[in-house]
Every structure is written in C-alpha cells, then in structure tokens.
CSV table of C-alpha atoms in Angstrom, one decimal:
chain,number,residue,atom,x,y,z
A,24,MET,CA,11.6,18.4,-3.3
A,25,ALA,CA,11.6,16.6,-6.7
A,26,MET,CA,14.9,14.8,-7.5
A,27,LYS,CA,16.4,13.1,-10.5
A,28,VAL,CA,17.0,9.5,-9.4
A,29,GLY,CA,18.6,6.5,-11.0
A,30,VAL,CA,17.4,3.1,-9.8
A,31,ILE,CA,19.8,0.3,-10.8
A,32,GLY,CA,18.0,-3.1,-10.8
A,33,LEU,CA,14.4,-3.3,-11.7
A,34,GLY,CA,13.6,-6.6,-10.0
A,35,THR,CA,10.9,-7.1,-7.4
A,36,MET,CA,12.3,-4.5,-5.0
A,37,GLY,CA,13.8,-2.1,-7.4
A,38,MET,CA,10.8,-1.9,-9.6
A,39,GLY,CA,8.5,-1.1,-6.7
A,40,ALA,CA,10.9,1.6,-5.5
A,41,ALA,CA,11.2,3.1,-9.0
A,42,LEU,CA,7.5,3.2,-9.5
A,43,ASN,CA,6.9,4.9,-6.1
A,44,LEU,CA,9.6,7.5,-6.8
A,45,HIS,CA,7.9,8.1,-10.2
A,46,ARG,CA,4.4,8.4,-8.7
A,47,LYS,CA,5.6,10.9,-6.1
A,48,GLY,CA,6.9,13.3,-8.7
A,49,HIS,CA,10.6,12.5,-9.0
A,50,GLU,CA,12.3,12.1,-12.4
A,51,VAL,CA,13.3,8.5,-12.5
A,52,VAL,CA,15.6,6.6,-14.8
A,53,GLY,CA,15.7,2.8,-14.3
A,54,CYS,CA,18.6,0.7,-15.2
A,55,GLU,CA,18.1,-3.0,-16.0
A,56,LEU,CA,19.7,-5.6,-18.3
A,57,ARG,CA,16.3,-7.4,-18.9
A,58,GLU,CA,14.4,-5.8,-21.7
A,59,ALA,CA,11.1,-6.8,-20.4
A,60,SER,CA,11.6,-5.1,-17.1
A,61,ARG,CA,12.8,-1.9,-18.8
A,62,GLY,CA,9.7,-2.0,-21.0
A,63,ALA,CA,7.4,-2.4,-18.0
A,64,PHE,CA,8.9,0.6,-16.4
A,65,VAL,CA,8.7,2.7,-19.5
A,66,SER,CA,5.1,1.7,-19.9
A,67,ALA,CA,4.5,3.1,-16.4
A,68,GLY,CA,5.9,6.4,-17.5
A,69,GLY,CA,9.5,6.2,-16.5
A,70,ARG,CA,12.7,6.2,-18.6
A,71,ALA,CA,15.1,3.2,-18.7
A,72,VAL,CA,18.6,2.3,-19.8
A,73,ALA,CA,20.4,-1.0,-20.1
A,74,SER,CA,23.8,0.0,-18.6
A,75,PRO,CA,24.7,2.0,-15.5
A,76,ALA,CA,27.1,4.0,-17.7
A,77,ASP,CA,24.1,5.2,-19.7
A,78,LEU,CA,22.5,6.9,-16.7
A,79,PRO,CA,22.3,10.7,-16.9
A,80,ALA,CA,25.2,12.6,-15.4
A,81,ASP,CA,23.0,15.0,-13.4
A,82,LEU,CA,21.4,12.5,-11.1
A,83,ASP,CA,20.8,13.7,-7.5
A,84,ALA,CA,20.6,10.1,-6.2
A,85,VAL,CA,21.4,6.5,-7.3
A,86,VAL,CA,19.5,3.7,-5.6
A,87,VAL,CA,21.2,0.3,-6.1
A,88,PHE,CA,18.9,-2.8,-5.9
A,89,VAL,CA,21.2,-5.5,-7.2
A,90,ILE,CA,21.8,-9.0,-5.8
A,91,ASN,CA,25.1,-8.9,-3.9
A,92,ALA,CA,28.3,-7.0,-3.1
A,93,ALA,CA,30.0,-8.0,-6.3
A,94,GLN,CA,27.2,-6.6,-8.4
A,95,THR,CA,27.0,-3.5,-6.3
A,96,GLU,CA,30.7,-2.8,-6.9
A,97,GLN,CA,30.4,-3.6,-10.6
A,98,VAL,CA,27.5,-1.2,-11.3
A,99,LEU,CA,29.3,1.6,-9.4
A,100,PHE,CA,33.0,1.1,-10.2
A,101,GLY,CA,33.3,-1.6,-12.8
A,102,GLU,CA,33.5,-1.4,-16.5
A,103,GLY,CA,30.2,0.2,-17.5
A,104,GLY,CA,29.7,1.4,-14.0
A,105,CYS,CA,27.9,4.7,-13.3
A,106,LEU,CA,30.1,6.7,-10.9
A,107,ALA,CA,32.7,7.7,-13.5
A,108,GLY,CA,30.1,9.5,-15.5
A,109,LEU,CA,28.0,11.1,-12.8
A,110,ASN,CA,28.3,14.7,-11.5
A,111,ARG,CA,29.9,14.7,-8.0
A,112,GLY,CA,27.7,15.2,-4.9
A,113,ALA,CA,25.0,12.7,-5.6
A,114,VAL,CA,24.0,10.3,-2.9
A,115,VAL,CA,24.3,6.5,-3.5
A,116,LEU,CA,21.9,4.3,-1.6
A,117,CYS,CA,23.3,0.8,-1.4
A,118,CYS,CA,20.1,-1.3,-0.8
A,119,ALA,CA,21.4,-4.9,-1.5
A,120,THR,CA,21.9,-7.3,1.3
A,121,ILE,CA,25.7,-7.5,1.6
A,122,ALA,CA,28.2,-8.4,4.3
A,123,PRO,CA,28.9,-5.6,6.8
A,124,GLU,CA,32.5,-5.7,5.9
A,125,ALA,CA,31.6,-5.1,2.2
A,126,ALA,CA,29.5,-2.1,3.1
A,127,LYS,CA,32.3,-0.7,5.3
A,128,ALA,CA,34.7,-1.1,2.4
A,129,LEU,CA,32.4,0.6,-0.1
A,130,GLY,CA,31.8,3.7,2.0
A,131,PRO,CA,35.3,5.2,1.8
A,132,ARG,CA,35.6,4.4,-2.0
A,133,ILE,CA,32.2,6.1,-2.8
A,134,GLU,CA,33.2,9.1,-0.7
A,135,ALA,CA,36.6,9.3,-2.3
A,136,ALA,CA,35.0,9.4,-5.7
A,137,GLY,CA,33.1,12.5,-4.7
A,138,PHE,CA,29.7,11.0,-3.6
A,139,LEU,CA,27.7,10.5,-0.5
A,140,MET,CA,26.8,7.0,0.6
A,141,LEU,CA,24.0,5.4,2.6
A,142,ASP,CA,24.4,1.8,3.7
A,143,ALA,CA,20.7,1.2,3.3
A,144,PRO,CA,19.4,-2.4,3.0
A,145,VAL,CA,15.7,-2.8,3.1
A,146,SER,CA,13.0,-5.2,4.3
A,147,GLY,CA,9.3,-5.5,3.5
A,148,GLY,CA,9.2,-7.7,0.4
A,149,LYS,CA,7.2,-7.2,-2.8
A,150,ALA,CA,4.2,-5.8,-0.9
A,151,GLY,CA,6.3,-3.2,0.9
A,152,ALA,CA,8.2,-2.3,-2.3
A,153,GLU,CA,4.9,-1.8,-4.2
A,154,ALA,CA,3.2,0.2,-1.5
A,155,GLY,CA,6.3,2.4,-0.7
A,156,THR,CA,6.3,1.1,2.9
A,157,LEU,CA,9.7,-0.6,3.0
A,158,THR,CA,11.7,-0.6,6.2
A,159,VAL,CA,15.1,0.9,5.6
A,160,MET,CA,18.0,0.1,7.9
A,161,ALA,CA,20.4,3.0,7.1
A,162,ALA,CA,23.7,4.2,8.2
A,163,GLY,CA,25.7,7.1,6.8
A,164,SER,CA,26.7,10.8,7.4
A,165,ASP,CA,24.2,13.5,8.2
A,166,ALA,CA,24.8,14.9,4.8
A,167,ALA,CA,23.9,11.6,3.1
A,168,PHE,CA,20.7,11.3,5.1
A,169,ALA,CA,19.7,14.8,4.2
A,170,LYS,CA,20.4,14.4,0.5
A,171,ALA,CA,18.6,11.0,0.5
A,172,ARG,CA,15.5,12.1,2.5
A,173,PRO,CA,13.2,12.7,-0.5
A,174,VAL,CA,14.1,9.2,-1.9
A,175,LEU,CA,13.5,7.6,1.5
A,176,ASP,CA,10.2,9.3,2.0
A,177,ALA,CA,9.1,7.9,-1.4
A,178,ILE,CA,10.0,4.3,-0.8
A,179,ALA,CA,9.8,3.7,2.9
A,180,GLY,CA,7.3,3.5,5.7
A,181,LYS,CA,10.1,3.4,8.4
A,182,VAL,CA,13.6,4.6,8.2
A,183,TRP,CA,16.0,3.5,10.9
A,184,ALA,CA,19.0,5.9,11.3
A,185,LEU,CA,21.5,3.6,12.8
A,186,GLY,CA,24.7,5.7,12.9
A,187,ASP,CA,27.1,7.5,10.7
A,188,GLN,CA,29.3,4.6,9.7
A,189,PRO,CA,28.5,2.3,6.7
A,190,GLY,CA,28.2,-1.3,7.8
A,191,VAL,CA,25.9,-0.8,10.7
A,192,GLY,CA,22.8,-1.0,8.4
A,193,SER,CA,24.1,-4.2,6.8
A,194,THR,CA,24.8,-5.6,10.3
A,195,VAL,CA,21.1,-5.1,11.3
A,196,LYS,CA,19.9,-6.5,8.0
A,197,MET,CA,22.1,-9.5,8.5
A,198,VAL,CA,20.3,-10.2,11.8
A,199,ASN,CA,17.0,-9.7,10.1
A,200,GLN,CA,17.9,-12.2,7.4
A,201,LEU,CA,19.0,-14.8,10.0
A,202,LEU,CA,15.5,-14.6,11.4
A,203,ALA,CA,13.8,-14.5,8.0
A,204,GLY,CA,15.6,-17.5,6.7
A,205,VAL,CA,15.1,-19.6,9.8
A,206,HIS,CA,11.4,-18.6,9.9
A,207,ILE,CA,10.8,-19.6,6.3
A,208,ALA,CA,12.6,-22.9,6.8
A,209,THR,CA,10.7,-23.6,10.0
A,210,ALA,CA,7.3,-22.7,8.4
A,211,ALA,CA,8.0,-25.1,5.6
A,212,GLU,CA,9.1,-27.8,8.0
A,213,ALA,CA,6.0,-27.4,10.1
A,214,LEU,CA,3.7,-27.4,7.1
A,215,ALA,CA,5.4,-30.5,5.8
A,216,LEU,CA,5.0,-32.3,9.1
A,217,GLY,CA,1.3,-31.4,9.3
A,218,ILE,CA,0.8,-32.8,5.8
A,219,ARG,CA,2.7,-35.9,6.5
A,220,ALA,CA,0.6,-36.5,9.7
A,221,GLY,CA,-2.6,-36.1,7.7
A,222,ALA,CA,-3.7,-32.5,8.5
A,223,ASP,CA,-5.5,-30.5,5.9
A,224,PRO,CA,-3.0,-27.8,4.7
A,225,GLN,CA,-5.5,-25.0,4.4
A,226,THR,CA,-7.0,-25.7,7.9
A,227,LEU,CA,-3.5,-26.0,9.3
A,228,TYR,CA,-2.6,-22.6,7.9
A,229,ASP,CA,-5.8,-21.0,9.3
A,230,VAL,CA,-5.4,-22.5,12.8
A,231,ILE,CA,-1.7,-21.6,13.1
A,232,SER,CA,-2.3,-18.1,11.8
A,233,SER,CA,-4.4,-17.4,14.9
A,234,SER,CA,-2.3,-19.3,17.3
A,235,ALA,CA,1.0,-18.7,19.2
A,236,GLY,CA,3.0,-20.5,16.6
A,237,ASN,CA,2.2,-17.9,14.0
A,238,SER,CA,4.9,-15.8,12.3
A,239,TRP,CA,5.0,-13.1,9.7
A,240,MET,CA,6.8,-15.6,7.3
A,241,TRP,CA,4.1,-18.3,8.0
A,242,GLN,CA,1.4,-15.9,7.0
A,243,ASN,CA,3.2,-14.4,4.1
A,244,ARG,CA,4.8,-17.5,2.6
A,245,VAL,CA,2.6,-20.5,3.3
A,246,PRO,CA,-0.2,-19.2,1.0
A,247,HIS,CA,2.3,-19.6,-1.9
A,248,VAL,CA,2.4,-23.4,-1.2
A,249,LEU,CA,-1.4,-23.6,-0.8
A,250,ALA,CA,-1.8,-21.9,-4.2
A,251,GLY,CA,0.8,-24.1,-5.8
A,252,ASP,CA,2.6,-20.9,-7.0
A,253,ASP,CA,6.4,-21.1,-6.9
A,254,THR,CA,6.9,-17.8,-8.8
A,255,PRO,CA,10.0,-16.3,-7.1
A,256,LEU,CA,9.0,-13.2,-5.2
A,257,SER,CA,12.1,-14.0,-3.2
A,258,ALA,CA,14.0,-17.1,-4.4
A,259,VAL,CA,15.6,-20.0,-2.6
A,260,ASN,CA,19.0,-18.8,-3.9
A,261,ILE,CA,18.6,-15.5,-2.1
A,262,PHE,CA,18.7,-17.3,1.3
A,263,VAL,CA,21.6,-19.5,0.1
A,264,LYS,CA,23.4,-16.2,-0.3
A,265,ASP,CA,22.0,-14.3,2.7
A,266,LEU,CA,22.4,-17.1,5.3
A,267,GLY,CA,25.9,-17.6,3.9
A,268,ILE,CA,26.7,-14.0,4.7
A,269,VAL,CA,25.3,-14.6,8.3
A,270,LEU,CA,27.4,-17.7,8.8
A,271,ASP,CA,30.5,-16.1,7.4
A,272,GLN,CA,30.2,-13.2,9.8
A,273,ALA,CA,29.5,-15.5,12.7
A,274,ARG,CA,32.5,-17.6,11.8
A,275,ALA,CA,34.7,-14.5,11.8
A,276,LEU,CA,33.4,-13.7,15.3
A,277,THR,CA,33.7,-17.3,16.5
A,278,PHE,CA,30.0,-17.3,17.2
A,279,PRO,CA,27.9,-20.4,16.9
A,280,LEU,CA,24.6,-20.3,14.9
A,281,PRO,CA,23.2,-23.8,14.9
A,282,MET,CA,19.7,-22.7,13.8
A,283,ALA,CA,20.9,-20.6,10.9
A,284,ALA,CA,23.3,-23.3,9.9
A,285,ALA,CA,20.6,-25.9,9.7
A,286,ALA,CA,18.3,-23.5,7.7
A,287,HIS,CA,21.2,-22.8,5.3
A,288,GLN,CA,21.7,-26.5,4.7
A,289,LEU,CA,18.0,-26.8,3.9
A,290,PHE,CA,18.1,-24.0,1.3
A,291,LEU,CA,21.3,-25.5,-0.1
A,292,ALA,CA,19.5,-28.9,-0.4
A,293,ALA,CA,16.5,-27.2,-2.1
A,294,ALA,CA,18.9,-25.5,-4.6
A,295,ALA,CA,20.7,-28.8,-5.2
A,296,HIS,CA,17.3,-30.4,-5.9
A,297,GLY,CA,16.7,-27.8,-8.7
A,298,GLU,CA,14.6,-25.3,-6.7
A,299,GLY,CA,17.1,-22.5,-6.4
A,300,ALA,CA,15.2,-20.1,-8.7
A,301,LYS,CA,11.8,-20.9,-7.1
A,302,ASP,CA,10.0,-19.0,-4.4
A,303,ASP,CA,11.9,-19.5,-1.1
A,304,VAL,CA,9.1,-21.3,0.8
A,305,PHE,CA,9.5,-24.1,-1.8
A,306,VAL,CA,12.4,-25.3,0.4
A,307,ILE,CA,9.4,-27.5,1.5
A,308,ARG,CA,10.3,-29.7,-1.5
A,309,VAL,CA,13.2,-31.0,0.5
A,310,TRP,CA,10.7,-32.7,2.8
A,311,GLN,CA,8.6,-33.7,-0.2
A,312,ALA,CA,11.6,-35.5,-1.6
A,313,LEU,CA,12.5,-37.1,1.7
A,314,ALA,CA,9.0,-38.2,2.8
A,315,GLY,CA,7.0,-38.3,-0.4
A,316,ILE,CA,4.3,-36.0,0.9
A,317,ASP,CA,1.7,-34.6,-1.5
A,318,LEU,CA,1.7,-30.8,-1.7
A,319,PRO,CA,-1.5,-28.9,-2.5
A,320,LYS,CA,-2.8,-27.6,-5.8
A,321,GLY,CA,0.1,-28.6,-8.1
A,322,SER,CA,2.9,-27.5,-5.8
A,323,ASP,CA,4.9,-30.6,-6.7
A,324,SER,CA,8.3,-29.9,-8.3
A,325,LYS,CA,8.1,-29.0,-11.9
C-alpha cells in the first residue's frame, strides 16, 4: 500500500530511508535544514521542505531521523513543529537514539495529540540505510505497527517487535550502542597498538578479519583509517552522546559499566582534541596524540 510519508532529517540514515521509501512507490516529502541535502533528495525525485511545519497535512506517517531527544521533541511539538498541522491518525516513527525515559515520555504526548507512535530506533549504518536493510528495534501499539508496516517494509531488513510500550525499543538500542561504542574504541586501540609495535596496518586488518578477534566494527570501521578518510558516516560526537545515554541510565539503576565508561572517556578525549565531527573510528587519534604513531595514508589529524 502506497503511503504519503514525511521524513524529518535527511542525514546519512534519513536520506537512505527517504530514498528507499521513494523507490518503493511511496510519496515522500523530506524535511531538512541543509539546502544541499534537500537538493539531493529533490534531484532523486522526491519533494523537500526546510521546516517540519511545512510538511503536508495529509501525511500517513512521519519518520523522525534527528540527532537526539531534544531535537525529536522540537520537530514534533516545538515552534515550527509538525504535529500541530498534521491530520490526526498518522503514525510517528521516532528513530533517533534517545534515552528510554525520553521515549516513554514522548509516547503519551504523541498519542494525546491524536497520533500513533512507534519507539523505533535503528541500526545498520549508512550501508543498511542505503540498501533498505536496517534493523528496527520497535515498540508500540498493534495499531501503530499496522499503520507503520509499509514504511518498515521499505526501510528495514529486520523489524523486532519488542512490546506495546514506548521505551523498550530505546532500551534495546541503548544496549546496542554500548557494544558499538566499546567495539569501535577497542578496534581503534588494537590497531594503534599494532602500529606502535611495528605491524603493517593493512596486514593487521586482514589477519584480524579472519581471526577470533574480529568484530563487525573492526571490519566496518578500520578500513576508514586505512584509507585515511575521516568523513563522518557516524561521528565521534554521536558516541559522546550515545554512551552518555548509556551511562546516565546505568547510574540511575546503580549499575556499574567500566568498559562503557572507559570508551566514553576516549570519545570525549577525541572530541576535546578537535575530532568530534570526524568519523567515529578516528578516536584512534587519541593514541596518535599520546604515542606519536603514524597513521596510514594521510589519516593524521587535519
């Protein structure tokens, strides 16, 4: 069933989702402040607006791919937000990584305004967004899932239905981000150690990729360092935020997370060193600064 869908946030993840929705026959209106991103989506055949308030009133679904909870609340309820102008009954998919408590608080507000809500954070990175094979960790009512199904079918390879209460999806995504952040930091640490000890970085990558120490993040992120490309597919600052969410939740539960805390400090150190907007694996520049190692192919800090 073709739907009329608004996608708020045409960054790496939102652009991929919007393009897949468009390719699969849905009428898509993207919303993005950056003119270049709007232009790219229009060039691909979509429509685009600069403000959530300018989205058409007759949308069937709104997919929110912004950075955090504050931005999610702003684009929905704030000045220039979209919900005040939309016809009631649409489903809102909140896909940003936010604290579980924030998702729990948004659910009743969205429903009270006359809309359905899915707490629907995603994983899969740029490749998954572009291929339409994201993993969606979703929670919400049966009605919300039913309304959102055509959208989910267009953007996801796997949809986990995790319950009827908003917050459960964000809880599972929080655990995923703990692992993702630690794995990135550990991959960078291991690569830096190998370089410092004299190993060839490309050979090290090849050997570990076929050994027990391999991880998805090692295989996905280390090639960015080998290519000297710090273009942010996911930035250092994302893990400053996401691991901060993890640690805040753990603190509320009186639950120790020594590995996540150490990784968070490394991402903070990279941000303090001026790498916050760079690709997240360039947390490796913390070790470069400490040990003076030479990174391959122009990966040195710019």
